[in-house]
CSV table of C-alpha atoms in Angstrom, one decimal:
chain,number,residue,atom,x,y,z
A,287,MET,CA,51.6,-27.3,43.9
A,288,MET,CA,49.6,-30.4,43.1
A,289,SER,CA,45.9,-30.0,43.7
A,290,ILE,CA,42.7,-31.8,42.6
A,291,VAL,CA,39.6,-30.6,44.5
A,292,PRO,CA,35.8,-31.0,44.3
A,293,LEU,CA,34.1,-28.3,42.3
A,294,HIS,CA,32.7,-26.5,45.3
A,295,GLU,CA,36.3,-25.9,46.5
A,296,ALA,CA,37.6,-24.7,43.1
A,297,ASP,CA,37.0,-21.0,43.6
A,298,ASP,CA,40.6,-19.8,42.9
A,299,ARG,CA,40.5,-18.6,39.3
A,300,PHE,CA,44.3,-18.4,39.1
A,301,ARG,CA,44.8,-21.9,40.3
A,302,TYR,CA,41.7,-23.7,38.8
A,303,GLY,CA,40.8,-21.5,35.9
A,304,GLY,CA,37.7,-19.4,35.0
A,305,LYS,CA,35.4,-22.3,34.1
A,306,ALA,CA,36.0,-24.1,37.3
A,307,ALA,CA,35.7,-21.0,39.4
A,308,GLY,CA,32.3,-20.2,37.8
A,309,LEU,CA,31.1,-23.7,38.3
A,310,SER,CA,32.3,-23.7,41.9
A,311,LYS,CA,30.2,-20.6,42.6
A,312,ALA,CA,27.2,-22.2,40.9
A,313,VAL,CA,27.6,-25.5,42.9
A,314,ARG,CA,27.9,-23.7,46.2
A,315,ALA,CA,24.7,-21.8,45.4
A,316,GLY,CA,22.8,-25.0,44.6
A,317,LEU,CA,22.5,-24.7,40.8
A,318,PRO,CA,22.2,-28.0,38.9
A,319,VAL,CA,25.8,-28.7,37.9
A,320,PRO,CA,27.0,-32.2,37.1
A,321,ALA,CA,29.2,-33.7,39.8
A,322,GLY,CA,32.9,-33.2,39.3
A,323,PHE,CA,36.3,-31.9,40.3
A,324,ALA,CA,38.9,-29.4,39.2
A,325,VAL,CA,42.5,-30.1,38.3
A,326,SER,CA,44.8,-27.2,39.0
A,327,CYS,CA,47.1,-25.6,36.3
A,328,ASP,CA,50.2,-27.1,38.0
A,329,THR,CA,48.7,-30.6,38.2
A,330,VAL,CA,47.6,-30.5,34.6
A,331,ARG,CA,51.2,-29.8,33.6
A,332,MET,CA,52.4,-32.7,35.7
A,333,ILE,CA,49.8,-35.0,34.0
A,334,ALA,CA,50.5,-33.7,30.5
A,335,ALA,CA,54.3,-33.9,30.8
A,336,GLU,CA,56.2,-36.2,28.4
A,337,GLN,CA,56.9,-38.3,31.5
A,338,PRO,CA,53.8,-37.8,33.8
A,339,GLN,CA,54.5,-37.4,37.5
A,340,PRO,CA,53.3,-40.6,39.3
A,341,ASP,CA,52.0,-38.7,42.3
A,342,ALA,CA,49.7,-36.6,40.1
A,343,LEU,CA,48.4,-39.7,38.3
A,344,ARG,CA,47.7,-41.5,41.6
A,345,LEU,CA,45.8,-38.4,42.9
A,346,LEU,CA,43.8,-38.3,39.7
A,347,THR,CA,42.9,-42.0,40.0
A,348,THR,CA,41.8,-41.5,43.6
A,349,ARG,CA,39.5,-38.5,42.7
A,350,LEU,CA,38.1,-40.4,39.7
A,351,ALA,CA,36.8,-43.1,42.1
A,352,THR,CA,34.3,-40.5,43.4
A,353,LEU,CA,32.6,-40.0,40.0
A,354,ARG,CA,30.3,-42.2,37.9
A,355,LYS,CA,31.2,-42.9,34.3
A,356,PRO,CA,31.0,-41.8,31.5
A,357,LEU,CA,32.9,-38.6,32.1
A,358,ALA,CA,33.7,-35.3,30.4
A,359,VAL,CA,36.9,-33.4,30.5
A,360,ARG,CA,36.8,-29.6,29.8
A,361,SER,CA,39.4,-26.8,29.6
A,362,SER,CA,39.5,-24.3,32.4
A,363,ALA,CA,42.2,-21.7,31.5
A,364,ALA,CA,43.0,-19.0,34.1
A,365,ASP,CA,41.7,-16.3,31.7
A,366,GLU,CA,38.8,-18.3,30.3
A,367,ASP,CA,35.2,-17.2,30.7
A,368,GLY,CA,36.1,-13.8,31.9
A,369,ALA,CA,34.4,-10.5,31.1
A,370,ALA,CA,37.2,-9.4,28.8
A,371,ALA,CA,37.8,-12.6,27.0
A,372,SER,CA,35.9,-15.9,27.0
A,373,TYR,CA,37.9,-18.2,24.7
A,374,ALA,CA,34.5,-19.7,23.9
A,375,GLY,CA,34.9,-22.8,21.7
A,376,LEU,CA,38.7,-22.5,21.3
A,377,PHE,CA,40.0,-25.0,23.8
A,378,LYS,CA,39.4,-28.8,23.5
A,379,THR,CA,36.6,-30.7,25.2
A,380,VAL,CA,36.6,-34.5,25.5
A,381,LEU,CA,33.2,-36.1,26.0
A,382,ASN,CA,31.8,-39.5,26.9
A,383,ILE,CA,35.0,-41.0,28.4
A,384,MET,CA,34.1,-44.6,29.4
A,385,GLU,CA,37.3,-45.6,31.2
A,386,ALA,CA,39.0,-43.8,34.0
A,387,SER,CA,42.4,-44.8,32.4
A,388,ARG,CA,41.6,-42.5,29.5
A,389,VAL,CA,41.1,-39.3,31.6
A,390,ALA,CA,44.8,-38.5,31.8
A,391,THR,CA,45.1,-38.6,28.0
A,392,ALA,CA,42.1,-36.3,27.7
A,393,ILE,CA,43.7,-33.9,30.2
A,394,ARG,CA,46.8,-34.0,28.0
A,395,ASP,CA,44.8,-33.2,24.9
A,396,VAL,CA,43.1,-30.3,26.6
A,397,PHE,CA,46.5,-29.0,27.7
A,398,VAL,CA,48.0,-29.3,24.2
A,399,SER,CA,45.0,-27.4,22.7
A,400,ALA,CA,46.2,-24.3,24.5
A,401,SER,CA,49.2,-24.0,22.2
A,402,SER,CA,47.3,-23.8,18.9
A,403,GLU,CA,47.9,-20.8,16.6
A,404,SER,CA,44.3,-19.6,16.8
A,405,ILE,CA,44.4,-19.5,20.6
A,406,ALA,CA,47.8,-17.7,20.5
A,407,ALA,CA,46.4,-15.1,18.2
A,408,TYR,CA,43.2,-14.6,20.4
A,409,GLY,CA,45.4,-14.5,23.5
A,410,ALA,CA,47.7,-11.8,22.0
A,411,ALA,CA,44.6,-9.7,21.2
A,412,HIS,CA,43.3,-9.9,24.8
A,413,ARG,CA,46.7,-10.0,26.6
A,414,PRO,CA,46.4,-13.1,28.8
A,415,SER,CA,48.9,-15.7,29.7
A,416,VAL,CA,47.2,-19.1,29.1
A,417,ARG,CA,47.5,-21.2,32.2
A,418,MET,CA,45.5,-24.3,31.6
A,419,ALA,CA,43.6,-26.2,34.3
A,420,ALA,CA,40.8,-28.7,33.7
A,421,VAL,CA,37.4,-29.7,34.9
A,422,VAL,CA,36.4,-33.4,35.1
A,423,GLN,CA,32.6,-34.1,35.4
A,424,GLU,CA,30.0,-36.8,35.1
A,425,MET,CA,28.7,-36.7,31.6
A,426,ALA,CA,25.3,-35.2,31.0
A,427,ASP,CA,24.1,-37.2,28.0
A,428,ALA,CA,21.8,-34.5,26.6
A,429,ASP,CA,18.6,-35.0,24.7
A,430,ILE,CA,18.3,-31.3,24.1
A,431,SER,CA,20.9,-28.6,24.7
A,432,GLY,CA,22.0,-25.1,23.8
A,433,VAL,CA,22.9,-21.6,25.0
A,434,LEU,CA,20.9,-19.1,27.0
A,435,PHE,CA,21.6,-15.4,27.1
A,436,THR,CA,20.1,-13.6,30.1
A,437,ARG,CA,20.1,-10.4,28.0
A,438,HIS,CA,20.2,-9.9,24.3
A,439,PRO,CA,23.9,-10.3,23.4
A,440,VAL,CA,23.9,-7.6,20.7
A,441,THR,CA,21.3,-5.0,21.7
A,442,GLY,CA,21.5,-5.5,25.5
A,443,GLU,CA,17.7,-5.6,25.6
A,444,ASP,CA,16.3,-7.1,28.8
A,445,VAL,CA,15.0,-10.4,27.2
A,446,ARG,CA,16.0,-14.0,27.3
A,447,LEU,CA,17.5,-15.3,24.1
A,448,ILE,CA,17.8,-19.1,23.7
A,449,GLU,CA,19.3,-21.3,20.9
A,450,ALA,CA,18.6,-25.0,21.1
A,451,GLY,CA,19.2,-28.2,19.2
A,452,TRP,CA,18.8,-32.0,19.6
A,453,GLY,CA,21.6,-33.9,21.4
A,454,LEU,CA,24.8,-32.5,22.8
A,455,GLY,CA,25.5,-28.8,22.8
A,456,GLU,CA,28.4,-29.0,20.3
A,457,SER,CA,26.0,-28.7,17.4
A,458,VAL,CA,24.8,-25.3,18.7
A,459,VAL,CA,28.0,-23.9,20.2
A,460,ALA,CA,30.1,-24.8,17.1
A,461,GLY,CA,27.6,-23.4,14.7
A,462,ARG,CA,27.1,-26.8,12.9
A,463,ILE,CA,23.3,-26.3,12.7
A,464,VAL,CA,20.7,-23.7,12.4
A,465,PRO,CA,19.2,-24.0,15.9
A,466,ASP,CA,15.7,-23.2,17.2
A,467,ARG,CA,15.7,-19.6,18.5
A,468,CYS,CA,13.5,-18.2,21.2
A,469,VAL,CA,13.2,-14.7,22.5
A,470,PHE,CA,10.9,-13.7,25.4
A,471,PRO,CA,10.6,-11.1,28.1
A,472,ARG,CA,12.2,-11.8,31.5
A,473,GLY,CA,9.9,-13.9,33.6
A,474,ASP,CA,7.3,-14.4,30.8
A,475,PRO,CA,8.4,-17.5,28.7
A,476,LEU,CA,4.8,-17.9,27.4
A,477,ALA,CA,5.2,-14.7,25.4
A,478,VAL,CA,7.9,-16.3,23.3
A,479,GLN,CA,8.8,-15.4,19.8
A,480,ALA,CA,10.0,-18.7,18.3
A,481,GLU,CA,11.9,-19.4,15.1
A,482,PRO,CA,12.3,-23.1,14.4
A,483,GLY,CA,15.7,-24.0,13.0
A,484,SER,CA,16.5,-26.7,10.4
A,485,LYS,CA,18.6,-28.8,12.9
A,486,GLU,CA,19.9,-31.1,10.1
A,487,THR,CA,22.3,-33.0,12.5
A,488,GLU,CA,22.9,-33.8,16.1
A,489,VAL,CA,25.9,-34.9,18.2
A,490,ARG,CA,25.2,-38.0,20.2
A,491,THR,CA,27.2,-40.2,22.5
A,492,VAL,CA,28.5,-43.6,21.3
A,493,SER,CA,28.3,-46.7,23.4
A,494,SER,CA,32.0,-47.5,23.0
A,495,GLY,CA,32.9,-43.9,24.0
A,496,GLY,CA,33.2,-40.5,22.4
A,497,THR,CA,30.6,-38.9,20.2
A,498,ALA,CA,29.3,-39.0,16.6
A,499,GLU,CA,27.4,-36.5,14.5
A,500,GLU,CA,24.2,-38.0,13.1
A,501,GLN,CA,21.5,-37.0,10.7
A,502,VAL,CA,18.3,-35.9,12.3
A,503,ALA,CA,15.1,-37.7,11.2
A,504,GLU,CA,13.0,-35.6,8.9
A,505,ASP,CA,10.0,-35.3,11.3
A,506,ARG,CA,12.3,-33.9,14.0
A,507,LYS,CA,14.1,-31.3,11.9
A,508,LYS,CA,11.3,-28.8,12.1
A,509,GLN,CA,9.9,-30.0,15.5
A,510,PHE,CA,10.6,-27.4,18.2
A,511,CYS,CA,12.9,-28.7,20.9
A,512,LEU,CA,11.6,-26.6,23.8
A,513,ASN,CA,8.0,-26.9,25.2
A,514,ALA,CA,6.5,-24.5,27.7
A,515,ASP,CA,7.8,-26.4,30.7
A,516,ARG,CA,11.4,-26.4,29.4
A,517,LEU,CA,11.2,-22.7,28.6
A,518,ARG,CA,10.0,-22.0,32.2
A,519,SER,CA,12.8,-24.1,33.6
A,520,LEU,CA,15.4,-22.1,31.5
A,521,ASP,CA,13.9,-18.8,32.5
A,522,ASP,CA,14.1,-19.9,36.2
A,523,LEU,CA,17.8,-21.0,35.7
A,524,ALA,CA,18.5,-17.6,34.2
A,525,SER,CA,17.0,-15.8,37.1
A,526,ARG,CA,18.8,-17.9,39.7
A,527,SER,CA,22.1,-17.4,37.9
A,528,GLU,CA,21.6,-13.7,37.8
A,529,ARG,CA,21.1,-13.6,41.5
A,530,ILE,CA,24.4,-15.4,42.0
A,531,PHE,CA,26.6,-13.9,39.2
A,532,GLY,CA,25.0,-10.5,38.9
A,533,PRO,CA,22.6,-8.9,36.3
A,534,GLY,CA,25.2,-7.7,33.8
A,535,GLY,CA,24.3,-10.3,31.2
A,536,LEU,CA,25.3,-14.0,31.2
A,537,ASP,CA,26.0,-16.6,28.6
A,538,ILE,CA,24.9,-20.0,29.9
A,539,GLU,CA,25.4,-23.4,28.3
A,540,TRP,CA,22.7,-25.9,29.4
A,541,ALA,CA,21.5,-29.4,28.7
A,542,PHE,CA,18.3,-31.4,29.4
A,543,ALA,CA,19.4,-35.0,30.1
A,544,GLY,CA,17.1,-37.7,31.5
A,545,GLY,CA,14.4,-35.1,32.1
A,546,MET,CA,16.7,-32.9,34.3
A,547,LEU,CA,18.1,-29.5,33.4
A,548,PHE,CA,21.9,-29.0,33.9
A,549,LEU,CA,24.1,-25.9,33.9
A,550,LEU,CA,27.3,-26.8,32.0
A,551,GLN,CA,28.9,-23.4,31.9
A,552,CYS,CA,28.2,-19.8,32.9
A,553,ARG,CA,30.2,-16.7,31.9
A,554,PRO,CA,29.7,-13.0,31.2
A,555,ILE,CA,28.5,-12.1,27.7
A,556,THR,CA,31.4,-11.0,25.6
A,557,VAL,CA,31.0,-9.5,22.1
């Protein structure tokens, strides 16, 4: 069944995937999520087909008129971001899309990424069937971004653990840099234990579309990304997210863009 809905309506994990369902819950609770919509698994297949279905493309074009460019297209598999298997970093993400006409191609690329050998092997180990939906959102052009664990991901200790870098989150999530690392007690970000990272590179948007990895200026490599205000904002986001998703431990991808904090993804911690 063809379906493209605003994120707040995308709560059906089987139809719209785990990432969309998580973002849907966050949007409905008032968390700061970039505006966007979810493309169902069936509709992704229609758009990604060798001969795309015209009705699906027309519906996509209509929905795109509700968003401001540039855009980001992210995977949202039915089994993604679950407690048993997260698929973190395995599916393709397409960032900084400047033209609406390129979104269908980006959705196709995300769909094709589900058939890679590494994903097949990961899926076999966790026994899912990969049904690929997609999330299309307004692009958060991040100045600082990273990941936030609401509990220690290894020890389970009741602390916040944050890893941060300059630019878009791909540098941190993909392990391209040694990020800044912060650990502090829940609700007390001023008691932070901070380890500055080297942060040799950052991923930035390009004016013509897409992204590029750039060298970080020497004076910023050792400069700490997160000041006290940003740490307080992240601690508050962690607390709000726990009230919505539960206290079991969350892995949150976040970004500061234009002075605002955005939640890009929220899933249970998996080891």
